[in-house]
Amino acid sequence: MSNQTPHDWLNEHGDYLYRFALARLRDAHLAEDAVQETLLAAIQSRTYEGKSAPRTWLTGILKHKIIDLIRKQSREKPSEDLSQTVADEGVVDEFFNESGHWADRPQAWAAPDDELEQKQFLVILQNCMDRLPKKLSRLFLMRDIFEDDNQAICKELEISPTNAWVMLYRARMGLRKCLELHWLET
Amino acid sequence: MLTCKQASELISQSLDRSLTRSERWSLRFHLLICVACARFNRQLASIQAVMNKWLSDTEQDEHLQLPLQAKLRMTQALESEIAASRRRP
Ligand SMILES: [Zn+2]
């Protein structure tokens, strides 16, 4: 153990961990829970050997706690259950015709360049995210956690990596279309 | 030859995993000849870039802090966990 106490972890890294969780869970209470469980697990594990910075170590634990919370939530609401693959294949097929060509070709839009444009783009992106089925937006938001270790995380979420890629694809198809409609207008 | 549907799937997956060599070549070829998929590719990349920037901005945003109530509650939870872990062998 380093000479940092769990209270130092809370004081020095609590806010950071909270922001990390809040960005991905988009729910203040869930984010608080994730931080608390991370700190408790950190006390129990006693594996901190000072090899990585405490923040990196704690963030590693937090990622698993976020996955845990999402799994618990998805069990409570079957419509958000990630392990139930969406049966609605048609959702994506609407974008392509039978020969696999675009039914509706992507329209050109200008990539957001400066800071102001990026801000506007982000607002629209978040609105679009809210319109996606919740399990798709969840997975899309934790994509970077998933990227770290997709085998382990898929196991925890009881989905196959292939399913996860399919869901991320659907999320992006939906987001892109929604942005096309709303970003073009601005 | 990839269809646009297959190309769009690979474009999305290229953001989540490393494509195999043959996937990369067939995608690269498709993107050379297909304006729509090339555009799709750029658009997904800019969505991802904005998302990544937003995540890291949020992580660094010092105005965003644990509510005081939550901090107090956690301090207590930590106290009792520390006490409990001392009792464990
Ligand atoms: Zn194409």
PDB file of C-alpha atoms in Angstrom, chain B residues 13-70:
ATOM      1  CA  GLN B  13     -16.056  -1.870 -36.819  1.00  0.00           C
ATOM      2  CA  SER B  14     -12.769  -0.227 -37.735  1.00  0.00           C
ATOM      3  CA  LEU B  15     -13.541   2.190 -34.887  1.00  0.00           C
ATOM      4  CA  ASP B  16     -13.936  -0.680 -32.415  1.00  0.00           C
ATOM      5  CA  ARG B  17     -11.404  -3.309 -33.417  1.00  0.00           C
ATOM      6  CA  SER B  18      -8.475  -3.689 -35.770  1.00  0.00           C
ATOM      7  CA  LEU B  19      -9.600  -5.017 -39.115  1.00  0.00           C
ATOM      8  CA  THR B  20      -7.832  -7.959 -40.702  1.00  0.00           C
ATOM      9  CA  ARG B  21      -5.458  -7.248 -43.534  1.00  0.00           C
ATOM     10  CA  SER B  22      -7.896  -8.433 -46.187  1.00  0.00           C
ATOM     11  CA  GLU B  23     -10.752  -6.446 -44.649  1.00  0.00           C
ATOM     12  CA  ARG B  24      -8.551  -3.379 -44.710  1.00  0.00           C
ATOM     13  CA  TRP B  25      -7.652  -3.850 -48.356  1.00  0.00           C
ATOM     14  CA  SER B  26     -11.169  -4.457 -49.548  1.00  0.00           C
ATOM     15  CA  LEU B  27     -12.436  -1.495 -47.550  1.00  0.00           C
ATOM     16  CA  ARG B  28      -9.678   0.755 -48.817  1.00  0.00           C
ATOM     17  CA  PHE B  29     -10.511  -0.226 -52.382  1.00  0.00           C
ATOM     18  CA  HIS B  30     -14.238   0.365 -51.859  1.00  0.00           C
ATOM     19  CA  LEU B  31     -13.571   3.802 -50.395  1.00  0.00           C
ATOM     20  CA  LEU B  32     -11.564   4.763 -53.473  1.00  0.00           C
ATOM     21  CA  ILE B  33     -14.454   4.102 -55.792  1.00  0.00           C
ATOM     22  CA  CYS B  34     -17.482   4.930 -53.634  1.00  0.00           C
ATOM     23  CA  VAL B  35     -18.184   8.544 -52.762  1.00  0.00           C
ATOM     24  CA  ALA B  36     -21.102   7.712 -50.458  1.00  0.00           C
ATOM     25  CA  CYS B  37     -19.126   5.325 -48.258  1.00  0.00           C
ATOM     26  CA  ALA B  38     -16.116   7.652 -48.199  1.00  0.00           C
ATOM     27  CA  ARG B  39     -18.429  10.349 -46.915  1.00  0.00           C
ATOM     28  CA  PHE B  40     -19.969   7.949 -44.395  1.00  0.00           C
ATOM     29  CA  ASN B  41     -16.454   7.087 -43.228  1.00  0.00           C
ATOM     30  CA  ARG B  42     -15.587  10.745 -42.613  1.00  0.00           C
ATOM     31  CA  GLN B  43     -18.869  11.391 -40.846  1.00  0.00           C
ATOM     32  CA  LEU B  44     -18.452   8.491 -38.415  1.00  0.00           C
ATOM     33  CA  ALA B  45     -14.919   9.655 -37.732  1.00  0.00           C
ATOM     34  CA  SER B  46     -16.095  13.159 -36.888  1.00  0.00           C
ATOM     35  CA  ILE B  47     -18.878  11.835 -34.646  1.00  0.00           C
ATOM     36  CA  GLN B  48     -16.265   9.786 -32.814  1.00  0.00           C
ATOM     37  CA  ALA B  49     -13.855  12.707 -32.579  1.00  0.00           C
ATOM     38  CA  VAL B  50     -16.497  14.996 -31.077  1.00  0.00           C
ATOM     39  CA  MET B  51     -17.536  12.278 -28.619  1.00  0.00           C
ATOM     40  CA  ASN B  52     -13.958  11.653 -27.522  1.00  0.00           C
ATOM     41  CA  LYS B  53     -13.322  15.332 -27.053  1.00  0.00           C
ATOM     42  CA  TRP B  54     -16.511  15.708 -25.042  1.00  0.00           C
ATOM     43  CA  LEU B  55     -15.582  12.745 -22.804  1.00  0.00           C
ATOM     44  CA  SER B  56     -12.129  14.105 -22.075  1.00  0.00           C
ATOM     45  CA  ASP B  57     -13.458  17.657 -21.577  1.00  0.00           C
ATOM     46  CA  THR B  58     -15.988  16.309 -19.089  1.00  0.00           C
ATOM     47  CA  GLU B  59     -13.288  14.352 -17.262  1.00  0.00           C
ATOM     48  CA  GLN B  60     -11.206  17.523 -16.919  1.00  0.00           C
ATOM     49  CA  ASP B  61     -14.069  19.881 -16.050  1.00  0.00           C
ATOM     50  CA  GLU B  62     -13.196  21.074 -12.564  1.00  0.00           C
ATOM     51  CA  HIS B  63     -16.576  22.704 -12.054  1.00  0.00           C
ATOM     52  CA  LEU B  64     -18.155  19.298 -12.087  1.00  0.00           C
ATOM     53  CA  GLN B  65     -17.693  17.878  -8.599  1.00  0.00           C
ATOM     54  CA  LEU B  66     -19.142  15.237  -6.354  1.00  0.00           C
ATOM     55  CA  PRO B  67     -22.026  16.814  -4.441  1.00  0.00           C
ATOM     56  CA  LEU B  68     -21.099  17.561  -0.832  1.00  0.00           C
ATOM     57  CA  GLN B  69     -23.805  15.234   0.466  1.00  0.00           C
ATOM     58  CA  ALA B  70     -22.371  12.362  -1.522  1.00  0.00           C
TER      59      ALA B  70
END
